[in-house]
XYZ file of C-alpha atoms in Angstrom:
737
model
C 18.026 12.090 -76.877
C 16.815 9.199 -75.092
C 17.752 8.662 -71.326
C 19.256 5.352 -70.662
C 19.602 3.228 -67.398
C 23.440 2.178 -66.719
C 23.515 -1.683 -67.910
C 22.973 -3.792 -64.726
C 25.264 -6.660 -63.884
C 24.094 -10.114 -63.182
C 24.583 -9.212 -59.211
C 22.328 -5.910 -59.586
C 19.870 -7.999 -61.205
C 20.076 -10.547 -58.686
C 19.852 -7.825 -55.988
C 16.643 -6.175 -57.350
C 14.898 -9.895 -57.964
C 14.592 -9.835 -61.505
C 13.556 -12.583 -63.199
C 16.331 -14.827 -65.165
C 13.740 -14.689 -68.135
C 12.002 -11.445 -69.740
C 9.566 -11.970 -72.201
C 9.618 -9.495 -75.070
C 7.175 -8.970 -77.761
C 8.616 -7.601 -81.329
C 5.534 -6.167 -83.455
C 6.562 -5.504 -86.957
C 5.059 -6.230 -90.410
C 8.350 -6.769 -91.716
C 9.934 -10.120 -91.172
C 13.663 -8.840 -91.278
C 12.971 -6.544 -88.477
C 12.372 -9.919 -86.365
C 15.712 -11.465 -87.064
C 17.472 -7.881 -86.328
C 16.085 -8.127 -82.804
C 16.567 -11.912 -82.320
C 20.490 -11.300 -83.550
C 20.755 -8.003 -81.224
C 18.750 -9.815 -77.689
C 19.246 -13.753 -78.368
C 22.515 -14.193 -80.118
C 24.107 -17.741 -80.660
C 27.436 -18.807 -79.113
C 29.057 -18.842 -82.566
C 28.049 -15.690 -83.735
C 29.541 -14.186 -80.004
C 32.838 -16.158 -81.080
C 33.205 -14.946 -84.334
C 32.411 -10.979 -83.323
C 35.248 -11.854 -80.735
C 37.865 -13.350 -83.055
C 36.780 -10.422 -85.521
C 37.343 -8.029 -82.928
C 40.874 -9.180 -81.869
C 42.167 -9.614 -85.522
C 41.075 -5.884 -86.255
C 42.310 -4.620 -82.797
C 38.863 -2.788 -81.602
C 36.514 -3.740 -78.874
C 33.817 -6.421 -79.416
C 30.250 -5.595 -80.136
C 28.270 -5.581 -76.792
C 25.701 -8.145 -76.496
C 23.009 -8.824 -74.316
C 24.348 -10.281 -71.062
C 20.828 -11.841 -69.818
C 18.434 -14.444 -71.599
C 15.314 -13.016 -73.104
C 12.367 -14.820 -74.479
C 11.324 -13.276 -77.713
C 7.907 -13.460 -79.127
C 6.860 -12.132 -82.462
C 3.702 -10.418 -83.935
C 2.918 -8.741 -87.531
C 0.156 -6.712 -86.713
C -1.694 -4.915 -84.217
C -4.815 -7.493 -83.490
C -2.201 -10.446 -83.294
C -0.143 -8.561 -80.423
C -3.097 -8.260 -78.755
C -4.283 -11.405 -78.567
C -0.562 -12.508 -77.482
C -0.595 -9.987 -74.587
C -4.099 -11.043 -73.291
C -3.360 -14.470 -73.774
C -0.228 -14.688 -71.938
C -1.856 -12.324 -69.247
C -4.261 -14.527 -68.481
C -1.617 -17.717 -68.469
C 0.465 -15.945 -65.877
C 3.408 -15.578 -68.595
C 3.132 -11.519 -69.120
C 5.418 -9.549 -71.182
C 7.459 -7.167 -69.751
C 8.549 -5.440 -73.066
C 7.249 -4.445 -76.400
C 9.083 -3.132 -79.644
C 6.118 -1.939 -81.318
C 6.596 -0.754 -85.195
C 4.743 2.790 -85.337
C 3.546 2.060 -89.134
C 1.793 -1.087 -89.708
C -0.591 -2.598 -92.218
C -4.361 -1.296 -92.327
C -6.154 -2.034 -89.087
C -3.994 -0.704 -85.741
C -1.307 1.098 -85.879
C 1.553 1.130 -83.435
C 0.372 4.222 -81.451
C -3.318 2.677 -81.308
C -2.105 -0.813 -80.435
C -0.185 0.615 -77.404
C -2.914 2.396 -76.284
C -5.139 -0.731 -76.299
C -2.027 -2.930 -74.709
C -1.831 -0.594 -71.784
C -5.481 -1.175 -71.170
C -5.155 -5.319 -70.865
C -1.755 -5.280 -69.096
C -1.529 -1.733 -67.177
C 2.239 -2.660 -66.586
C 3.460 -3.589 -70.019
C 5.906 -1.557 -71.560
C 6.288 -0.111 -75.154
C 9.101 1.224 -77.278
C 7.739 2.649 -80.517
C 9.775 2.112 -83.308
C 10.070 4.502 -86.390
C 12.073 6.024 -88.861
C 9.805 8.863 -88.526
C 6.853 10.487 -86.550
C 3.483 10.931 -87.859
C 2.757 11.925 -84.028
C 4.103 14.812 -82.058
C 5.411 13.577 -78.527
C 2.598 15.485 -76.714
C -0.134 13.350 -78.868
C 1.527 10.351 -78.161
C 1.774 11.027 -74.538
C -1.711 11.885 -73.953
C -3.357 8.856 -75.939
C -1.102 6.458 -74.302
C -1.956 6.138 -70.308
C 1.227 6.880 -68.301
C 4.073 8.540 -70.548
C 6.579 6.927 -68.195
C 5.878 3.360 -70.081
C 6.275 4.954 -73.464
C 9.514 5.380 -75.553
C 10.616 5.984 -79.006
C 13.451 4.095 -80.811
C 14.805 5.443 -84.291
C 15.541 3.141 -87.135
C 17.739 2.019 -88.198
C 18.823 0.308 -85.015
C 21.651 0.589 -82.650
C 22.251 -2.703 -81.041
C 23.693 -1.288 -77.724
C 20.859 1.174 -77.749
C 18.280 -1.917 -78.240
C 20.240 -3.926 -75.582
C 20.354 -1.143 -73.258
C 16.722 -0.509 -73.640
C 15.913 -4.052 -73.237
C 18.048 -4.319 -69.954
C 16.799 -0.748 -68.427
C 13.039 -1.435 -69.196
C 12.828 -5.256 -68.045
C 14.710 -4.327 -65.091
C 12.396 -1.598 -64.219
C 9.328 -3.993 -64.930
C 10.978 -6.465 -62.240
C 11.352 -3.564 -59.775
C 7.632 -2.762 -60.511
C 6.769 -6.447 -59.791
C 8.974 -6.815 -56.809
C 7.722 -3.693 -55.265
C 3.930 -4.632 -55.805
C 4.811 -7.647 -54.254
C 6.069 -6.314 -51.383
C 3.588 -3.465 -50.958
C 0.874 -6.533 -50.989
C 2.689 -8.538 -48.433
C 3.008 -5.340 -46.392
C -0.786 -5.318 -46.801
C -1.513 -8.469 -45.579
C 0.848 -8.209 -42.645
C -1.040 -5.207 -41.637
C -4.720 -6.258 -42.295
C -3.214 -9.220 -39.789
C -1.652 -7.008 -37.101
C -4.730 -4.909 -37.573
C -7.306 -8.057 -36.959
C -5.064 -9.250 -34.244
C -5.107 -5.530 -32.478
C -8.613 -5.309 -33.192
C -9.199 -8.637 -31.285
C -6.854 -8.021 -28.684
C -8.722 -4.509 -28.203
C -12.232 -6.541 -27.852
C -10.778 -8.989 -25.418
C -9.732 -6.093 -23.395
C -12.984 -4.395 -23.556
C -14.574 -7.545 -22.420
C -12.012 -7.549 -19.640
C -12.696 -4.171 -18.776
C -16.282 -4.924 -18.387
C -15.553 -7.632 -16.366
C -13.281 -5.798 -14.451
C -15.889 -3.407 -13.725
C -18.453 -5.602 -12.703
C -16.021 -7.347 -10.385
C -15.210 -4.255 -8.942
C -18.827 -3.159 -8.494
C -19.389 -6.227 -6.936
C -16.590 -5.452 -4.581
C -17.568 -2.397 -3.460
C -21.057 -3.717 -2.972
C -19.588 -6.445 -0.877
C -17.459 -3.975 0.889
C -20.650 -1.789 1.595
C -22.693 -4.818 2.802
C -19.619 -5.903 5.018
C -19.528 -2.738 6.510
C -23.212 -2.582 7.122
C -23.028 -5.716 8.801
C -20.181 -4.961 10.722
C -21.953 -1.485 11.875
C -24.948 -3.508 12.995
C -23.085 -6.342 14.332
C -21.044 -4.085 16.629
C -24.025 -2.259 17.428
C -25.904 -5.139 18.626
C -23.138 -6.629 20.584
C -22.308 -3.651 22.239
C -25.387 -2.912 23.892
C -25.649 -6.187 25.873
C -22.310 -5.938 26.484
C -22.440 -2.059 27.948
C -24.932 -3.955 30.614
C -22.677 -6.858 31.033
C -19.272 -4.403 31.555
C -21.363 -1.510 33.298
C -22.817 -4.136 35.815
C -19.740 -5.818 36.466
C -17.852 -2.687 37.107
C -21.011 -1.780 39.451
C -20.622 -4.838 41.507
C -16.874 -4.483 42.298
C -17.999 -1.487 44.216
C -20.318 -3.719 46.455
C -19.564 -5.786 49.687
C -18.588 -9.002 47.594
C -16.364 -11.809 49.622
C -13.165 -13.311 47.931
C -14.848 -15.984 45.770
C -17.549 -13.487 44.606
C -15.159 -10.797 43.603
C -12.938 -13.488 41.674
C -16.278 -14.656 39.510
C -16.772 -10.715 38.820
C -13.060 -10.335 37.705
C -13.484 -13.206 35.476
C -16.795 -11.757 33.978
C -14.869 -8.212 33.715
C -11.696 -9.813 31.978
C -14.018 -11.997 29.698
C -16.179 -9.104 28.541
C -12.866 -6.768 27.905
C -11.420 -9.858 25.830
C -14.593 -9.925 23.878
C -14.451 -6.170 23.298
C -10.656 -6.598 22.219
C -11.920 -9.027 19.608
C -14.667 -6.699 18.355
C -12.329 -3.875 18.025
C -9.831 -5.707 16.195
C -12.556 -6.921 13.588
C -13.748 -3.231 13.309
C -10.081 -2.224 12.693
C -9.653 -4.914 9.936
C -12.648 -3.517 8.287
C -11.723 -0.110 8.419
C -8.290 -1.039 7.045
C -9.758 -2.655 4.208
C -12.058 -0.173 3.179
C -9.416 2.614 3.578
C -11.850 4.889 6.442
C -8.740 4.144 9.095
C -8.200 7.825 10.023
C -4.905 8.872 11.907
C -4.561 11.816 14.084
C -1.893 14.426 14.402
C -1.731 15.186 18.522
C 1.097 16.510 21.010
C 1.762 13.397 23.236
C 4.099 12.286 25.996
C 5.601 9.127 24.730
C 6.950 8.139 28.468
C 3.092 8.505 29.366
C 2.290 6.247 26.171
C 4.984 3.223 27.064
C 3.750 3.246 30.911
C 0.347 3.391 30.302
C 0.768 0.139 28.174
C 2.682 -1.582 30.798
C 0.040 -0.732 33.192
C -2.778 -2.315 30.848
C -0.961 -5.581 30.679
C 0.730 -5.409 34.376
C -1.921 -7.270 36.025
C -1.807 -10.846 33.207
C 1.997 -10.845 33.757
C 1.698 -10.592 37.415
C -0.560 -13.283 37.340
C 1.770 -15.523 35.451
C 4.645 -14.491 37.687
C 6.423 -12.590 34.951
C 9.064 -9.451 34.908
C 7.344 -6.773 33.228
C 9.440 -3.841 32.304
C 9.800 -1.065 29.589
C 11.526 2.570 29.321
C 13.158 4.901 26.979
C 16.674 5.329 26.121
C 18.387 8.362 27.134
C 18.494 9.741 23.617
C 14.824 9.505 23.004
C 12.812 12.791 22.754
C 9.735 12.283 25.016
C 7.624 14.691 23.716
C 6.364 14.090 20.152
C 3.426 14.990 17.552
C 1.515 12.139 16.087
C -1.139 9.390 16.428
C -0.533 8.466 20.278
C -3.778 6.362 20.391
C -2.597 4.069 17.481
C 0.782 3.869 18.897
C -0.669 2.577 21.703
C -2.765 0.324 20.418
C 0.106 -1.319 18.507
C 2.505 -1.397 21.655
C -0.346 -2.894 23.729
C -1.077 -5.410 21.250
C 2.303 -6.245 20.915
C 3.268 -6.451 24.637
C 0.089 -8.213 25.506
C 0.766 -10.986 22.904
C 4.476 -11.277 24.389
C 2.844 -11.805 27.947
C 0.690 -14.245 26.180
C 2.987 -16.416 24.765
C 5.417 -16.339 27.910
C 5.195 -18.616 30.617
C 8.102 -17.708 32.263
C 10.593 -14.892 32.477
C 10.204 -11.427 31.284
C 8.845 -9.318 28.660
C 10.697 -5.652 28.439
C 9.601 -2.732 25.707
C 12.524 -0.683 24.768
C 12.210 2.500 22.863
C 15.565 3.501 20.974
C 16.323 6.623 18.741
C 17.677 5.488 14.882
C 17.743 8.903 13.597
C 17.203 12.426 14.291
C 17.069 16.127 13.491
C 15.919 19.213 15.152
C 12.549 18.658 13.996
C 12.221 15.123 13.759
C 12.981 11.614 14.949
C 12.653 7.811 13.974
C 12.292 5.440 16.935
C 12.404 1.697 17.233
C 10.118 -0.071 19.381
C 11.173 -3.635 20.444
C 8.992 -5.919 22.904
C 11.578 -8.965 23.631
C 10.296 -11.693 25.668
C 11.593 -15.092 26.818
C 8.133 -17.294 25.885
C 7.714 -20.177 23.415
C 9.520 -18.749 20.290
C 8.079 -19.318 16.830
C 9.673 -21.019 14.006
C 11.123 -19.515 11.014
C 8.950 -20.315 8.506
C 6.267 -18.998 10.741
C 7.849 -15.678 11.302
C 7.176 -14.629 7.456
C 3.756 -15.424 8.099
C 3.248 -14.239 11.789
C 1.767 -10.721 10.478
C -0.906 -12.369 8.060
C -4.549 -11.750 9.227
C -5.888 -14.807 10.855
C -2.322 -16.655 11.129
C -1.123 -17.961 14.223
C 2.231 -19.516 14.762
C 0.509 -22.820 16.351
C -2.534 -23.501 13.922
C -3.615 -26.744 15.102
C -6.860 -27.776 16.746
C -5.116 -28.478 20.382
C -3.268 -25.260 20.254
C -2.792 -23.875 23.910
C -3.260 -20.178 22.826
C -6.387 -18.845 21.846
C -7.165 -15.478 19.659
C -8.457 -14.289 16.072
C -4.652 -13.941 14.871
C -5.718 -10.361 14.023
C -3.981 -8.405 16.488
C -0.530 -8.937 14.460
C -1.915 -7.995 11.323
C -3.720 -4.778 12.265
C -0.462 -3.978 13.790
C 1.444 -4.553 10.656
C -1.200 -2.183 8.666
C -1.302 0.471 10.843
C 2.653 0.645 11.432
C 3.041 0.733 7.498
C 0.038 3.371 6.969
C 1.857 5.678 9.202
C 5.081 5.308 7.201
C 6.779 2.539 9.276
C 8.499 -0.705 9.252
C 7.696 -3.928 11.392
C 9.143 -7.048 11.880
C 9.976 -10.277 14.220
C 13.074 -12.202 15.293
C 12.481 -15.525 16.892
C 13.966 -18.957 17.633
C 12.030 -21.770 18.676
C 11.929 -22.217 22.591
C 14.289 -19.065 22.877
C 11.907 -16.044 22.810
C 11.033 -13.531 20.300
C 11.761 -9.756 19.732
C 8.938 -7.983 17.885
C 9.861 -4.643 16.590
C 8.689 -1.824 14.238
C 9.781 1.592 13.542
C 7.795 4.868 13.358
C 8.968 8.626 12.275
C 7.370 11.634 14.337
C 7.595 15.412 14.704
C 9.673 16.303 17.925
C 7.527 19.221 20.023
C 8.680 21.875 22.689
C 10.203 20.071 25.740
C 9.026 20.828 28.916
C 11.362 21.689 31.655
C 11.980 18.699 34.117
C 11.003 18.570 37.381
C 13.544 19.845 39.639
C 14.820 16.785 42.238
C 15.302 18.443 45.528
C 18.050 15.869 46.315
C 21.766 15.861 47.386
C 23.644 16.724 43.958
C 25.983 13.707 44.821
C 23.076 11.247 44.972
C 23.946 7.807 44.494
C 21.518 5.106 44.317
C 22.332 1.297 44.376
C 20.036 -1.104 42.820
C 19.253 -4.549 43.761
C 17.505 -6.983 41.707
C 18.097 -10.378 40.534
C 16.913 -9.889 37.063
C 19.488 -8.316 34.448
C 16.808 -6.785 32.483
C 15.001 -5.026 35.155
C 18.782 -3.894 36.581
C 19.526 -2.075 33.025
C 16.161 -0.473 32.678
C 16.149 1.221 36.356
C 19.714 2.168 35.787
C 18.628 3.667 32.614
C 15.628 5.309 34.174
C 17.940 6.936 36.955
C 20.219 8.314 34.083
C 17.293 9.889 32.601
C 16.785 11.680 35.839
C 20.532 12.615 35.948
C 20.933 10.423 39.063
C 24.091 7.840 39.598
C 23.691 4.202 40.075
C 25.166 1.073 40.426
C 23.505 -2.447 40.476
C 24.089 -5.771 41.978
C 22.345 -8.886 41.616
C 21.370 -9.748 45.193
C 21.415 -9.028 48.588
C 24.934 -10.235 49.929
C 26.711 -8.271 47.186
C 24.365 -5.214 48.274
C 25.531 -5.373 51.694
C 29.188 -6.142 50.496
C 29.215 -2.668 48.366
C 27.252 -0.713 50.548
C 29.640 -1.250 53.603
C 32.719 -0.820 50.968
C 31.570 2.731 49.660
C 30.870 3.719 53.225
C 34.515 2.708 54.335
C 35.594 4.801 51.048
C 33.549 7.754 52.150
C 31.129 7.347 49.206
C 28.048 5.727 50.700
C 24.709 5.289 48.862
C 22.061 7.192 50.514
C 19.355 5.214 48.724
C 18.954 1.586 47.409
C 16.204 0.410 45.406
C 15.514 -3.135 46.509
C 13.472 -5.959 44.318
C 11.157 -7.732 46.825
C 11.572 -11.344 45.243
C 15.288 -12.537 44.895
C 16.459 -16.030 45.395
C 18.184 -16.793 48.843
C 17.859 -13.093 50.487
C 14.760 -11.688 49.528
C 13.949 -7.590 49.877
C 12.435 -7.866 53.419
C 15.268 -9.949 54.680
C 17.778 -7.452 52.819
C 15.989 -4.232 54.189
C 16.319 -5.581 57.828
C 20.238 -6.683 57.615
C 20.739 -3.003 55.951
C 19.120 -1.507 59.125
C 20.391 -3.932 61.471
C 23.936 -2.791 60.674
C 24.695 0.459 62.049
C 27.327 1.532 59.486
C 24.971 1.356 56.437
C 21.612 1.777 58.317
C 20.923 5.343 57.125
C 20.519 4.225 53.680
C 16.945 4.903 52.963
C 14.960 1.796 51.194
C 12.867 1.617 48.500
C 10.846 -2.081 47.857
C 9.874 -2.864 44.354
C 7.108 -5.288 44.126
C 5.081 -7.023 41.627
C 1.340 -6.069 41.259
C -1.001 -8.136 43.315
C 1.873 -8.440 46.042
C 0.309 -7.236 49.048
C 2.614 -6.142 52.066
C 1.164 -4.847 55.150
C 2.316 -1.417 56.004
C 3.521 -2.439 59.405
C 5.405 -5.035 57.899
C 7.615 -2.531 55.767
C 7.968 0.086 58.553
C 9.361 -2.634 60.989
C 11.670 -3.496 57.990
C 12.665 0.297 58.061
C 11.367 0.545 54.295
C 10.378 3.878 53.504
C 8.875 3.736 50.287
C 7.107 1.009 47.671
C 6.734 0.694 44.416
C 4.666 -1.369 42.163
C 6.372 -3.064 39.044
C 6.603 -2.269 36.278
C 8.214 0.854 37.415
C 7.167 4.057 36.064
C 10.159 6.747 35.630
C 7.203 9.545 36.822
C 6.735 7.430 39.667
C 10.443 6.960 40.913
C 10.928 10.665 40.338
C 8.065 11.683 42.414
C 9.444 9.065 45.332
C 12.803 9.980 44.857
C 11.605 14.162 45.415
C 9.166 13.253 48.270
C 11.983 11.470 50.231
C 15.221 13.764 49.685
C 12.873 17.121 49.092
C 10.094 18.640 50.979
C 7.378 17.061 48.849
C 4.735 15.080 50.894
C 5.176 11.354 50.355
C 2.527 9.809 48.126
C 3.079 6.423 49.676
C 1.574 3.515 52.087
C 3.479 5.628 54.821
C 0.991 8.910 54.459
C -2.234 8.855 56.291
C -4.998 7.570 54.210
C -7.963 9.969 54.372
C -11.281 8.997 55.582
C -13.653 8.249 52.518
C -15.944 11.002 51.776
C -19.176 10.826 50.579
C -19.582 11.125 46.629
C -20.085 15.116 45.734
C -23.552 16.078 44.490
C -23.319 17.974 41.119
C -25.932 20.702 40.436
C -25.794 19.918 36.555
C -29.143 18.592 35.238
C -28.740 15.473 32.943
C -31.506 13.573 30.987
C -30.681 10.059 29.905
C -32.393 9.031 26.116
C -32.045 5.120 26.150
C -34.608 2.669 25.121
C -32.663 -0.542 26.349
C -33.454 -1.532 30.004
C -30.297 -2.737 31.220
C -28.355 0.022 29.582
C -30.906 2.343 31.683
C -29.935 0.940 34.785
C -26.333 0.614 34.130
C -26.210 4.661 33.295
C -28.247 5.745 35.906
C -26.111 3.520 38.509
C -22.947 4.991 37.032
C -23.898 8.425 37.091
C -25.239 8.162 40.740
C -21.790 6.874 41.614
C -20.102 9.622 39.915
C -22.404 12.313 41.921
C -24.848 13.231 39.135
C -28.832 12.812 38.966
C -30.495 11.862 35.967
C -33.783 11.719 34.407
C -34.879 9.008 32.111
C -36.504 8.993 28.237
C -37.149 5.928 26.263
C -37.142 7.689 22.658
C -36.561 10.925 21.026
C -40.437 11.893 21.551
C -40.054 11.602 25.344
C -36.850 13.665 25.082
C -38.811 16.572 23.139
C -41.528 16.038 25.827
C -38.752 16.180 28.661
C -37.716 19.362 27.307
C -41.158 21.354 27.390
C -41.407 20.727 31.213
C -37.607 20.498 32.502
C -34.166 22.727 31.983
C -31.540 20.081 31.347
C -27.836 20.943 30.768
C -26.597 17.703 29.212
C -28.595 15.361 27.053
C -26.739 11.606 27.025
C -28.176 10.537 23.695
C -28.563 7.148 22.160
C -28.677 7.138 18.407
C -30.591 4.046 17.740
C -34.304 4.394 19.561
C -37.565 3.364 18.328
C -40.510 5.810 17.584
C -37.669 9.004 17.184
C -33.786 8.237 17.031
C -31.270 10.214 18.545
C -30.170 12.215 15.179
C -33.883 13.556 14.350
C -34.239 14.252 18.118
C -31.314 16.211 18.002
C -31.713 18.434 14.884
C -35.407 19.104 16.498
C -33.862 20.184 20.026
C -31.471 22.593 18.174
C -34.455 23.689 15.884
C -36.446 24.754 19.037
C -34.289 24.982 22.271
C -31.482 26.751 23.422
C -27.982 26.206 22.226
C -26.648 25.751 25.566
C -27.954 22.301 26.066
C -24.895 19.643 25.606
C -25.944 16.570 23.473
C -23.493 14.007 24.106
C -24.017 10.657 21.923
C -23.602 7.603 24.196
C -24.098 5.070 21.246
C -22.795 1.619 20.357
C -22.155 2.901 16.716
C -18.163 2.951 16.652
C -17.708 2.435 12.883
C -15.634 5.404 10.883
C -17.773 8.315 10.332
C -20.205 7.577 13.535
C -18.832 10.447 15.416
C -18.803 12.742 12.428
C -22.509 12.048 11.677
C -23.516 12.604 15.445
C -21.665 16.177 15.179
C -23.253 17.160 11.751
C -26.605 16.153 13.306
C -25.627 18.953 16.012
C -24.530 16.730 18.988
C -21.463 18.147 21.176
C -19.668 15.039 21.867
C -19.284 11.246 21.359
C -19.012 8.229 23.789
C -18.995 4.772 22.350
C -20.326 1.685 24.101
C -19.487 -0.108 26.327
C -19.203 3.045 28.474
C -16.855 2.814 31.484
C -16.941 5.077 34.204
C -13.756 6.772 33.662
C -14.615 7.656 30.130
C -18.213 9.118 31.554
C -16.556 10.962 34.350
C -13.873 12.332 31.987
C -16.746 13.782 29.303
C -18.765 15.061 31.957
C -16.000 17.004 33.570
C -15.000 18.380 29.910
C -18.444 20.382 29.586
C -19.542 20.780 33.506
C -17.071 23.686 33.834
C -18.591 25.359 30.738
C -22.497 24.749 31.582
C -21.505 26.179 35.233
C -20.126 29.260 33.807
C -22.835 29.955 31.416
C -25.339 29.316 34.510
C -23.227 31.680 36.654
C -23.303 34.551 33.877
């Protein structure tokens, strides 16, 4: 039996993409067979109408007819069929199906013709028509390539079977052509997409090569920039060491007022230049990712107070009120990079002083969040300065940007400070910002998180338990900060803005039986200043027992005799440090010695002479003079060597405890000399690098060469004394043992 496909409807044929006409070839030497196929597959309308009427008259179903249009062609023998299939295939009018008689006149029989037709058109489908079979199915399928395109139709024909075969096989042919078109379309799409991807990959490879070259160029540029900055820093710091060192030494000589002003100008200008150099170096370290952060224990109160000390002189010259404190809930003992914190605070407070001509600058530290082991703090610097336009606030933290960028701007600077502050704060995990209004001042703030450390016991104040302090200051901010500091010391306080109010409350509280044992009075107040108020208090017997502390700005000089005459017991310079306030109150109400202008000044003692032997290795003549004079003032004697060879020669004749080693010297540099010393001499010799190399990694390079410590030029006497004091006890203990 032949397995037949279901009769496709017009809709199915449309969905399958079947063509409206299928070409079918009938190959048979009997022309009557041609007519039979014509009637079955292409009946005319009259015949179909007659069949319908006949079926209706006799009461049976009408004969099934073809529901699709077929175009029939006829051939009488195999060679003719071969030629027709070949010519139509070349003309693009292919046959979908061939009904082939198995027995035909001499020449090609049906099976041989079918085999050759499959060679001409591989898609053509063949139905072998025969009343009997001369071949077995295995023989026919083995000869015809692809048995799926070969079927056998037994004679005499059943019209229904012919129609179903025609429909099924032509539909199959259409599906094959459609699938092939889809495959070709997909193959074309794949080729196009593959070409696009190959083009994109090639483009990206070119881009990656360009980026790689750009990266290499950028790295080389950073390396060259770093080398240039290192050389620039060294070359500038070397003569600056002479300028700063000599001016520092000159201060301690007998100068008249005019000469001292000249020296102070030299020192401040040199410090400003050094600050610019440090800003440039910090910017370079940040750009190259080489800025390092330390994690050490520090006292936040000391950081804040030392920051205010740095800018106090500049604030005093402009007549500004400068103050700062920690809120009562802020833990003062922390762990982190206190040096970088101070750098940011100094920059921001100095900036506020720079852009403020009148009024005040305050630094307040408050606690945002805390846990038993950590806290997040907010540092806010508020000023009453010129303010910033809103459009400039957004860009104020950009490198080389200033709010006033005109050629006639009043305030100088590189514009690097705030940019460096931003990068340092963000690198430490914090946030930074500013709030400002033109002409109404600014608030610059940042937040940082720190570990909390073990709190050391607070010094006990030797004062009555009910100690009350009256704060007298016309500046509201100063009053608030002083009261916060007193509250941190667990001292009750009240505040008034001027002298008349102070006298009134002092008298009232005496009458109420709760007098103020202590009054802290600002010197500069409108109407009645601090001295006038002090005299008025001491002149009134009801309140004369109130002890007095005068606050005055840095640079105000009040004679001790004048203070004693007004009944003042203590004198504190603003900005007021909480530690200084604690010491003064402890001394006044306890049995501590009073560290004030009232204490007798010790006679000037000669500078002690140390027994430590020092060798100075320095090739620059000016720096030789500066270092030798600084050492002499600190009480040390030193010999001189101009290069590494002279150092080695000096060690052959003399035993030295400390060598202050310049790194960059002619003939033999400090690194080579240090390695030679470590290889030949005792390890107890302390070698301290005293160098203008201040880039990232320079300290580590010195230590790797065998040096014990590192001191950067320009060398300040305080730093030199500190580093010598660090190593002197160890050397003395080695000598004594």
